[in-house]
Amino acid sequence: MRPTHAKDHPAGAPPRPVAAAPVASLPRRPVADGREGTEACPEVSGPLPAASAEIRGIDADVTGAVGRMLDHVLAERLRRARLADSLFAGELAERVARFTLQGGKRTRAQLVWWASRACAGRDPAAAAAALHIAAALELLQTCALVHDDVMDRAALRRGRPALHTDLTDRYAGRVGPERAGRFGQSAAVLAGDLALAWADDLVAETPLAPWTGVVVRRLWSDMRTEMVAGQYLDVQGQITAARSLPRALRAARLKSALYSVERPLALGATAAGADDLTLRRLCDAGRCVGMAFQLRDDLDDVFGDPLETGKACGGDIREGKPTYLVAVARARAEAAGNVAALHVLDRWLGDVGLTGRGLDEVRDVLVSTGARATVEGKIDRLTAQGLRHFDSALLDPEGAEPLRGLLVAAAGARPGGAGPGGARPGEAGPGEAGPGEAGPGGAPPREAGAGEAGPGGAPPREAGAGEAGPGGAPPGEAGAGEAGTRGAGAGEGRAGEGGPGGARHGGDAVASLRSAHGPCASGSRGGTGSGR
């Protein structure tokens, strides 16, 4: 059934030409003798916490506090957009603001807040910075989602028409569906660009100490690059049908895992002035949980309830996305000589006309090959490994407990799958490998040797000992010039040993990573840019 489209007023007449458009006045700053001068950066204001009692009030409703910050920021952005052009403001800028304010779960924003709280306690300056960065992440998320919907040709987002669909419908009655569709896509690209610009502005305006500001901006810059790199691998994988397991993991990590968990943790902790060891362990935790988050998203796309996910099922299958879930199914089918399963995957992957029956056939293959169970198990192990890193960090309990719960929820691990409450250090949840059975990092024994299929048709080297790698790096991701291990906690990785290319990791790398603008900066892997 075709979704009901959001109602909108018909487009008004084009604006009349004017001799000169009004422009916003530049902010002014006081000079040494107290007089005002121009060309200053504005002092950021807004609903900022001033005392520990207010900070605890935010704790009770973090999403509400981020929403109030966005209300304040976007009201000013819209005022300036209207000064630029009223039609642009009414049709595009207001849609960007509305999309952002409607929001989703605001998980990334909450991770920033609670990471800051866990590292800085109730410090008002750190809390103010965390709120600004959290709001900026919500705007960046708007950019990512609006562009994703265009690339994926998704008609729905959060149960409502996607932004490009909304704009298409607005003009379809005037120019016909084809021209209106091209317009909607073009306008949505511009809407995403506007959200990105506003996000960058907000980070630049965040009140931070000089050096902390340098590190935060470097993390922010790396995160944006990682998002684009991951998205490119995704669309390039669709057109080339590149579906290897290492490639699928790397694309997932670049596209979402870093951006969804590790970078928000790093931004919140850095803004709070966390020390190197704490920051490294939070990054390690975020790396594992972030990958679990993306793998859960892949499962939900195929098996999830549209009422909960806010989008139709099977989008990844329809677009032929090279997800890890599909890569595992294909590898297992090939190893077992399951021609029927391979035929189903070849028939429906990348077919924009995917039917309900076709999606059911793909689901059957994902279950019968064991791919679904494999990914579920990997999510549980990554979650447990990430929580071991988290529990090794010295954090303020007032912020640490909510942050830990948020990580468990973000990972989407099965109840009990990662141990009671998410597996404390040394604990094994139901179905998890016991002592002597697991490889380093909590992974099961190696499923298969090089080039060999494991029992039941497991693909070659699907998961080696230490599935996510010491320090949380997914298998097969470290290439030439990248560290094979990355800042593992005590007992997980040997400090000073390099991966291919001789990159350092662990405790030995802290000084050099600081010089590269922080322990979680992209320079932490042998000079290569880190993935999203």
Coordinates of C-alpha atoms in Angstrom, one line a residue:
M1 CA 0.0 0.0 0.0
R2 CA 1.3 3.4 -0.9
P3 CA 2.2 5.4 2.2
T4 CA 0.2 8.5 3.0
H5 CA 2.1 11.6 2.1
A6 CA 2.7 14.4 4.5
K7 CA 0.4 17.3 3.7
D8 CA 2.0 20.6 2.6
H9 CA 0.8 23.9 1.4
P10 CA 1.1 24.4 -2.4
A11 CA 4.1 26.3 -3.5
G12 CA 3.7 30.1 -3.5
A13 CA 4.6 32.4 -6.3
P14 CA 8.3 32.9 -6.9
P15 CA 9.8 35.8 -5.0
R16 CA 9.9 39.2 -6.6
P17 CA 13.4 40.4 -7.6
V18 CA 14.8 43.0 -5.3
A19 CA 17.7 45.4 -5.7
A20 CA 19.6 44.1 -2.8
A21 CA 18.8 41.2 -0.4
P22 CA 19.1 41.9 3.3
V23 CA 22.1 40.4 5.0
A24 CA 22.7 39.4 8.6
S25 CA 24.8 41.7 10.6
L26 CA 28.2 40.4 11.7
P27 CA 28.8 39.7 15.3
R28 CA 30.9 42.2 17.2
R29 CA 33.5 41.7 20.0
P30 CA 34.9 44.0 22.7
V31 CA 38.4 45.3 22.1
A32 CA 41.1 46.0 24.6
D33 CA 39.7 49.3 25.8
G34 CA 36.1 48.0 26.0
R35 CA 34.9 49.4 22.7
E36 CA 33.3 47.1 20.1
G37 CA 35.1 45.7 17.0
T38 CA 34.0 43.5 14.1
E39 CA 35.0 40.1 12.7
A40 CA 34.6 38.2 15.9
C41 CA 33.3 34.7 16.4
P42 CA 29.9 34.8 18.2
E43 CA 29.8 33.8 21.8
V44 CA 27.6 30.7 21.9
S45 CA 24.6 30.9 24.1
G46 CA 21.6 28.7 24.6
P47 CA 20.1 26.4 27.3
L48 CA 23.4 25.6 29.0
P49 CA 23.9 24.0 32.4
A50 CA 25.3 26.3 35.0
A51 CA 25.4 24.1 38.1
S52 CA 25.6 20.5 39.1
A53 CA 21.8 20.4 39.9
E54 CA 21.0 21.4 36.3
I55 CA 23.4 18.8 35.0
R56 CA 21.5 16.1 36.9
G57 CA 18.3 17.5 35.5
I58 CA 19.7 16.9 32.0
D59 CA 20.6 13.4 33.0
A60 CA 16.9 12.7 33.5
D61 CA 16.1 13.7 29.9
V62 CA 19.2 13.9 27.7
T63 CA 17.2 13.8 24.5
G64 CA 15.0 16.7 25.7
A65 CA 18.1 18.8 26.5
V66 CA 19.6 18.1 23.1
G67 CA 16.2 19.0 21.6
R68 CA 16.2 22.3 23.4
M69 CA 19.7 23.1 22.3
L70 CA 18.6 22.3 18.7
D71 CA 15.6 24.5 19.1
H72 CA 17.8 27.4 20.0
V73 CA 20.4 26.8 17.4
L74 CA 18.0 26.2 14.5
A75 CA 15.9 29.2 15.4
E76 CA 19.0 31.3 14.7
R77 CA 19.9 29.4 11.6
L78 CA 16.4 29.8 10.2
R79 CA 16.4 33.5 10.9
R80 CA 19.6 33.9 8.9
A81 CA 18.2 31.6 6.1
R82 CA 15.2 33.9 5.8
L83 CA 17.4 36.9 5.4
A84 CA 19.1 35.1 2.6
D85 CA 15.9 34.1 0.8
S86 CA 12.4 33.4 2.0
L87 CA 11.6 30.7 -0.6
F88 CA 14.8 28.8 0.3
A89 CA 14.1 29.2 4.0
G90 CA 10.5 28.0 3.7
E91 CA 11.0 25.1 1.4
L92 CA 14.4 23.8 2.3
A93 CA 15.9 25.2 5.5
E94 CA 12.7 24.7 7.4
R95 CA 12.5 21.0 6.3
V96 CA 16.0 20.5 7.5
A97 CA 15.2 22.0 10.8
R98 CA 11.9 20.0 11.1
F99 CA 13.6 16.7 10.1
T100 CA 16.3 17.3 12.8
L101 CA 13.9 18.3 15.5
Q102 CA 11.7 15.3 14.9
G103 CA 14.8 13.2 15.5
G104 CA 15.1 9.5 16.2
K105 CA 16.5 7.9 19.3
R106 CA 19.4 10.4 19.5
T107 CA 21.7 7.6 20.5
R108 CA 24.8 9.3 19.3
A109 CA 23.9 12.5 21.2
Q110 CA 23.4 10.5 24.3
L111 CA 26.7 8.8 23.9
V112 CA 28.4 12.1 23.8
W113 CA 26.6 13.4 26.9
W114 CA 27.2 10.3 29.0
A115 CA 30.9 9.9 27.9
S116 CA 31.4 13.5 29.0
R117 CA 29.7 12.8 32.3
A118 CA 31.6 9.6 32.9
C119 CA 34.9 11.5 32.3
A120 CA 34.2 14.9 33.9
G121 CA 31.5 14.3 36.4
R122 CA 29.3 17.4 36.9
D123 CA 31.6 20.0 35.4
P124 CA 29.4 22.7 33.8
A125 CA 32.0 23.6 31.1
A126 CA 32.3 20.0 29.9
A127 CA 28.5 19.6 30.0
A128 CA 28.0 22.7 27.9
A129 CA 30.5 21.5 25.3
A130 CA 28.9 18.0 25.3
L131 CA 25.5 19.5 24.5
H132 CA 26.8 21.5 21.6
I133 CA 28.6 18.5 20.1
A134 CA 25.6 16.3 20.7
A135 CA 23.4 18.8 18.8
A136 CA 26.0 19.0 16.0
L137 CA 25.9 15.2 15.7
E138 CA 22.1 15.3 15.2
L139 CA 22.6 17.8 12.4
L140 CA 25.3 15.5 10.8
Q141 CA 22.9 12.6 11.2
T142 CA 20.3 14.6 9.2
C143 CA 22.8 15.1 6.4
A144 CA 23.6 11.4 6.4
L145 CA 20.0 10.2 6.4
V146 CA 18.8 12.6 3.8
H147 CA 21.6 11.7 1.4
D148 CA 21.2 7.9 2.2
D149 CA 17.5 8.0 1.3
V150 CA 18.4 9.6 -2.0
M151 CA 21.1 7.0 -2.8
D152 CA 18.9 4.1 -1.6
R153 CA 15.8 5.4 -3.3
A154 CA 14.0 5.0 0.0
A155 CA 10.5 6.5 0.1
L156 CA 10.1 6.4 3.9
R157 CA 12.2 7.6 6.8
R158 CA 11.0 7.2 10.4
G159 CA 7.6 6.2 9.2
R160 CA 7.1 9.4 7.2
P161 CA 7.9 10.3 3.6
A162 CA 11.6 10.9 3.1
L163 CA 12.7 14.5 2.5
H164 CA 13.2 14.0 -1.2
T165 CA 9.9 12.2 -1.5
D166 CA 8.1 15.1 0.3
L167 CA 9.7 17.6 -2.1
T168 CA 8.9 15.4 -5.1
D169 CA 5.2 15.2 -4.1
R170 CA 5.1 19.0 -3.7
Y171 CA 5.9 19.6 -7.3
A172 CA 4.6 16.4 -9.1
G173 CA 1.3 18.0 -10.0
R174 CA 3.1 20.9 -11.8
V175 CA 5.8 19.3 -13.8
G176 CA 5.1 15.6 -13.8
P177 CA 6.6 12.8 -11.8
E178 CA 9.9 12.4 -13.6
R179 CA 11.0 16.0 -13.5
A180 CA 9.6 16.4 -9.9
G181 CA 11.6 13.3 -8.9
R182 CA 14.8 14.7 -10.2
F183 CA 14.1 18.0 -8.5
G184 CA 13.3 16.2 -5.2
Q185 CA 16.6 14.4 -5.3
S186 CA 18.6 17.5 -6.2
A187 CA 16.9 19.5 -3.4
A188 CA 17.6 16.7 -0.9
V189 CA 21.3 16.8 -1.8
L190 CA 21.3 20.5 -1.0
A191 CA 19.3 19.9 2.2
G192 CA 21.9 17.4 3.4
D193 CA 24.7 19.9 2.5
L194 CA 22.9 22.6 4.6
A195 CA 22.6 20.3 7.6
L196 CA 26.3 19.5 7.3
A197 CA 27.2 23.2 7.1
W198 CA 25.1 23.9 10.2
A199 CA 26.7 21.0 12.0
D200 CA 30.2 22.2 11.3
D201 CA 29.2 25.7 12.4
L202 CA 28.1 24.4 15.7
V203 CA 31.3 22.4 16.4
A204 CA 33.3 25.5 15.5
E205 CA 31.3 27.6 18.0
T206 CA 31.6 25.0 20.8
P207 CA 33.3 26.6 23.8
L208 CA 36.5 24.6 24.4
A209 CA 40.0 25.2 25.7
P210 CA 42.4 25.8 22.7
W211 CA 44.1 22.5 22.6
T212 CA 40.9 20.5 23.3
G213 CA 39.3 22.4 20.5
V214 CA 42.1 21.3 18.1
V215 CA 41.6 17.6 19.1
V216 CA 37.8 17.8 18.9
R217 CA 37.9 19.4 15.4
R218 CA 40.3 16.7 14.2
L219 CA 38.1 14.0 15.5
W220 CA 35.1 15.7 13.8
S221 CA 37.0 16.0 10.5
D222 CA 38.1 12.4 10.6
M223 CA 34.6 11.2 11.3
R224 CA 33.2 13.1 8.3
T225 CA 35.8 11.6 6.0
E226 CA 35.1 8.2 7.4
M227 CA 31.4 8.5 6.7
V228 CA 32.0 9.4 3.1
A229 CA 34.6 6.7 2.6
G230 CA 32.3 4.0 4.0
Q231 CA 29.4 5.2 1.9
Y232 CA 31.6 5.1 -1.2
L233 CA 32.6 1.5 -0.5
D234 CA 28.9 0.7 -0.1
V235 CA 27.8 2.1 -3.4
Q236 CA 31.0 0.9 -5.2
G237 CA 30.3 -2.6 -3.8
Q238 CA 26.8 -2.5 -5.2
I239 CA 28.0 -1.7 -8.7
T240 CA 30.9 -4.1 -8.7
A241 CA 29.2 -6.9 -6.6
A242 CA 32.2 -6.9 -4.3
R243 CA 31.0 -9.2 -1.5
S244 CA 34.1 -10.6 0.3
L245 CA 33.9 -10.9 4.1
P246 CA 36.8 -8.5 4.9
R247 CA 35.4 -5.9 2.5
A248 CA 31.9 -6.2 4.0
L249 CA 33.3 -5.7 7.5
R250 CA 35.5 -2.7 6.5
A251 CA 32.6 -1.0 4.7
A252 CA 30.4 -1.5 7.7
R253 CA 33.0 -0.2 10.0
L254 CA 33.7 2.9 7.9
K255 CA 30.1 3.6 7.0
S256 CA 28.5 3.3 10.4
A257 CA 30.3 1.6 13.3
L258 CA 32.8 4.4 13.9
Y259 CA 30.4 7.2 13.4
S260 CA 27.6 5.6 15.4
V261 CA 29.5 4.7 18.6
E262 CA 33.3 5.1 18.7
R263 CA 33.5 8.7 17.5
P264 CA 30.7 10.0 19.7
L265 CA 32.4 8.4 22.7
A266 CA 35.7 10.0 21.7
L267 CA 34.2 13.4 21.2
G268 CA 32.4 13.4 24.5
A269 CA 35.4 12.1 26.4
T270 CA 37.8 14.5 24.7
A271 CA 35.6 17.5 25.3
A272 CA 35.6 16.5 29.0
G273 CA 39.4 16.3 29.1
A274 CA 39.8 12.5 29.5
D275 CA 43.3 11.2 29.9
D276 CA 44.9 9.0 27.3
L277 CA 44.2 5.7 28.9
T278 CA 40.6 6.4 29.5
L279 CA 40.1 7.7 26.0
R280 CA 41.8 4.7 24.5
R281 CA 39.7 2.2 26.4
L282 CA 36.5 4.0 25.5
C283 CA 37.5 4.0 21.9
D284 CA 38.2 0.3 22.1
A285 CA 34.8 -0.3 23.6
G286 CA 33.1 1.9 21.0
R287 CA 34.9 0.1 18.2
C288 CA 33.5 -3.3 19.2
V289 CA 30.0 -2.0 20.1
G290 CA 29.9 0.1 17.0
M291 CA 30.5 -2.9 14.8
A292 CA 27.8 -4.8 16.7
F293 CA 25.5 -1.9 16.1
Q294 CA 26.0 -2.0 12.3
L295 CA 25.6 -5.8 12.2
R296 CA 22.3 -5.5 14.1
D297 CA 21.2 -2.9 11.6
D298 CA 21.9 -5.3 8.8
L299 CA 19.8 -8.0 10.4
D300 CA 17.0 -5.5 11.2
D301 CA 16.9 -4.5 7.5
V302 CA 15.9 -8.0 6.5
F303 CA 14.2 -9.4 9.6
G304 CA 13.1 -6.3 11.5
D305 CA 9.6 -4.9 12.0
P306 CA 9.0 -1.9 9.8
L307 CA 6.9 -0.4 12.7
E308 CA 10.0 -0.4 14.8
T309 CA 12.6 0.4 12.2
G310 CA 10.6 3.1 10.5
K311 CA 11.5 1.8 7.0
A312 CA 10.4 -1.0 4.7
C313 CA 12.2 -4.4 5.0
G314 CA 14.6 -5.6 2.4
G315 CA 16.2 -2.3 1.4
D316 CA 19.7 -3.7 1.5
I317 CA 18.7 -6.7 -0.6
R318 CA 16.9 -4.5 -3.1
E319 CA 19.9 -2.3 -3.5
G320 CA 22.4 -5.1 -3.6
K321 CA 24.4 -3.8 -0.7
P322 CA 27.4 -5.9 0.2
T323 CA 26.5 -6.4 3.8
Y324 CA 28.4 -8.9 6.1
L325 CA 25.2 -10.8 6.6
V326 CA 24.9 -11.5 2.8
A327 CA 28.6 -12.1 2.5
V328 CA 28.5 -14.9 5.2
A329 CA 25.5 -16.5 3.5
R330 CA 27.2 -16.5 0.1
A331 CA 30.5 -17.9 1.5
R332 CA 28.7 -20.6 3.4
A333 CA 26.6 -21.6 0.4
E334 CA 29.7 -21.7 -1.9
A335 CA 31.6 -23.8 0.7
A336 CA 28.7 -26.3 1.0
G337 CA 28.0 -26.4 -2.7
N338 CA 24.5 -25.1 -2.1
V339 CA 23.5 -24.2 -5.7
A340 CA 19.9 -23.4 -4.8
A341 CA 20.9 -20.9 -2.1
L342 CA 23.3 -19.2 -4.5
H343 CA 20.7 -19.0 -7.2
V344 CA 18.3 -17.2 -4.8
L345 CA 21.0 -14.7 -3.8
D346 CA 22.0 -14.1 -7.4
R347 CA 18.3 -13.7 -8.4
W348 CA 17.2 -11.2 -5.8
L349 CA 20.3 -9.2 -4.7
G350 CA 20.2 -5.9 -6.4
D351 CA 16.7 -6.4 -7.9
V352 CA 14.8 -3.2 -7.4
G353 CA 11.6 -5.2 -8.1
L354 CA 12.2 -7.4 -5.1
T355 CA 8.8 -8.9 -4.1
G356 CA 7.6 -10.2 -0.8
R357 CA 8.0 -13.7 -2.0
G358 CA 11.6 -12.9 -3.1
L359 CA 12.4 -11.4 0.3
D360 CA 11.0 -14.5 2.0
E361 CA 13.3 -16.7 -0.2
V362 CA 16.3 -14.6 0.8
R363 CA 15.4 -14.8 4.4
D364 CA 15.2 -18.6 4.2
V365 CA 18.7 -18.7 2.7
L366 CA 20.1 -16.4 5.4
V367 CA 18.6 -18.8 8.0
S368 CA 19.4 -22.1 6.4
T369 CA 23.0 -21.3 5.6
G370 CA 23.5 -20.3 9.3
A371 CA 24.4 -16.7 8.3
R372 CA 21.8 -15.2 10.6
A373 CA 23.0 -17.2 13.6
T374 CA 26.6 -16.4 12.8
V375 CA 25.9 -12.7 12.7
E376 CA 23.8 -12.9 15.9
G377 CA 26.7 -14.7 17.6
K378 CA 29.2 -12.2 16.4
I379 CA 27.1 -9.3 17.8
D380 CA 27.1 -11.0 21.2
R381 CA 30.8 -11.6 21.2
L382 CA 31.6 -8.0 20.0
T383 CA 29.3 -6.6 22.7
A384 CA 31.0 -8.7 25.4
Q385 CA 34.4 -7.7 24.2
G386 CA 33.5 -4.0 24.0
L387 CA 32.1 -4.1 27.6
R388 CA 35.3 -5.7 28.9
H389 CA 37.2 -2.7 27.5
F390 CA 34.6 -0.3 29.0
D391 CA 34.8 -1.9 32.4
S392 CA 38.6 -1.6 32.5
A393 CA 38.3 2.2 32.3
L394 CA 38.3 4.4 35.4
L395 CA 35.1 6.4 35.1
D396 CA 32.8 8.5 37.3
P397 CA 30.1 6.0 38.4
E398 CA 27.4 8.6 38.0
G399 CA 28.0 8.7 34.3
A400 CA 29.5 5.2 33.7
E401 CA 26.4 3.2 34.6
P402 CA 24.0 5.0 32.2
L403 CA 26.7 4.9 29.5
R404 CA 27.2 1.2 29.9
G405 CA 23.5 0.6 29.6
L406 CA 23.4 2.7 26.5
L407 CA 26.2 0.7 24.9
V408 CA 24.4 -2.6 25.6
A409 CA 21.2 -1.1 24.0
A410 CA 23.1 0.2 21.0
A411 CA 24.7 -3.1 20.3
G412 CA 21.4 -4.9 20.2
A413 CA 22.8 -8.0 21.7
R414 CA 20.3 -10.8 22.5
P415 CA 19.2 -10.9 26.1
G416 CA 21.7 -13.1 27.9
G417 CA 23.8 -13.4 24.7
A418 CA 26.6 -11.2 26.1
G419 CA 26.2 -12.4 29.6
P420 CA 24.0 -11.2 32.4
G421 CA 23.7 -7.4 32.1
G422 CA 26.0 -7.4 29.2
A423 CA 28.9 -9.6 30.4
R424 CA 31.1 -8.3 33.1
P425 CA 34.8 -9.0 32.7
G426 CA 35.5 -12.7 32.9
E427 CA 31.8 -13.7 32.7
A428 CA 30.4 -15.9 29.9
G429 CA 26.8 -15.5 29.0
P430 CA 24.6 -18.5 27.9
G431 CA 26.0 -20.0 24.8
E432 CA 29.3 -18.3 25.0
A433 CA 32.6 -20.1 24.9
G434 CA 33.9 -21.1 28.3
P435 CA 37.5 -20.9 29.6
G436 CA 39.8 -22.6 27.2
E437 CA 37.4 -22.4 24.3
A438 CA 37.6 -18.8 23.3
G439 CA 40.3 -17.1 21.4
P440 CA 41.8 -13.8 22.5
G441 CA 39.1 -11.1 22.8
G442 CA 36.4 -13.6 23.6
A443 CA 35.9 -15.1 20.1
P444 CA 35.2 -18.8 19.6
P445 CA 37.9 -21.2 18.3
R446 CA 38.8 -20.6 14.7
E447 CA 36.0 -21.8 12.5
A448 CA 38.2 -22.8 9.5
G449 CA 41.8 -22.8 8.4
A450 CA 43.1 -20.8 5.5
G451 CA 41.3 -21.7 2.4
E452 CA 39.2 -24.4 4.1
A453 CA 35.5 -24.6 4.8
G454 CA 34.6 -25.1 8.5
P455 CA 32.1 -27.7 9.7
G456 CA 28.7 -27.3 8.2
G457 CA 30.0 -25.2 5.3
A458 CA 31.5 -22.3 7.2
P459 CA 33.4 -20.0 4.9
P460 CA 37.1 -20.0 4.8
R461 CA 38.6 -18.1 7.9
E462 CA 35.2 -16.5 8.7
A463 CA 36.4 -15.7 12.2
G464 CA 39.9 -16.4 13.4
A465 CA 40.9 -16.7 17.0
G466 CA 40.1 -13.4 18.6
E467 CA 37.2 -12.6 16.2
A468 CA 37.3 -8.9 16.4
G469 CA 41.1 -8.9 16.8
P470 CA 42.9 -7.7 19.9
G471 CA 41.7 -4.1 20.6
G472 CA 38.5 -4.7 18.7
A473 CA 39.6 -4.5 15.0
P474 CA 37.4 -6.7 12.9
P475 CA 39.2 -9.6 11.1
G476 CA 40.8 -9.0 7.8
E477 CA 40.6 -5.2 8.1
A478 CA 44.2 -4.3 8.8
G479 CA 46.0 -3.9 5.5
A480 CA 49.5 -2.9 4.7
G481 CA 50.5 0.1 6.8
E482 CA 47.7 -0.5 9.4
A483 CA 48.2 -1.8 12.9
G484 CA 46.9 -5.3 13.5
T485 CA 46.0 -4.4 17.0
R486 CA 44.8 -1.1 18.3
G487 CA 45.2 0.0 21.8
A488 CA 44.1 -3.1 23.5
G489 CA 43.5 -3.1 27.3
A490 CA 45.6 -5.0 29.7
G491 CA 46.2 -8.6 28.7
E492 CA 44.8 -8.0 25.2
G493 CA 47.6 -7.3 22.8
R494 CA 51.3 -6.8 23.3
A495 CA 52.4 -3.2 23.5
G496 CA 55.0 -2.1 21.1
E497 CA 54.3 -4.8 18.5
G498 CA 53.3 -3.5 15.1
G499 CA 50.9 -5.0 12.5
P500 CA 51.8 -5.1 8.8
G501 CA 53.8 -2.0 8.1
G502 CA 55.2 -1.7 11.6
A503 CA 52.5 0.5 13.1
R504 CA 52.6 0.7 16.9
H505 CA 49.7 0.0 19.1
G506 CA 48.7 -0.2 22.8
G507 CA 50.5 1.8 25.4
D508 CA 53.6 2.6 23.3
A509 CA 51.5 4.6 20.8
V510 CA 50.0 7.1 23.2
A511 CA 52.6 9.8 22.8
S512 CA 52.6 9.6 19.0
L513 CA 48.8 9.5 18.9
R514 CA 48.6 12.7 21.0
S515 CA 50.8 14.4 18.5
A516 CA 48.3 13.2 15.8
H517 CA 45.5 15.1 17.8
G518 CA 44.4 12.4 20.1
P519 CA 44.4 8.6 20.9
C520 CA 41.4 8.1 18.7
A521 CA 42.6 10.1 15.7
S522 CA 43.0 8.6 12.3
G523 CA 46.7 8.8 12.5
S524 CA 46.7 6.0 15.0
R525 CA 47.1 3.3 12.4
G526 CA 50.4 3.5 10.8
G527 CA 49.7 6.7 9.0
T528 CA 46.5 5.5 7.2
G529 CA 43.2 7.2 7.7
S530 CA 40.9 5.3 10.0
G531 CA 37.6 3.9 8.8
R532 CA 34.2 4.8 9.7

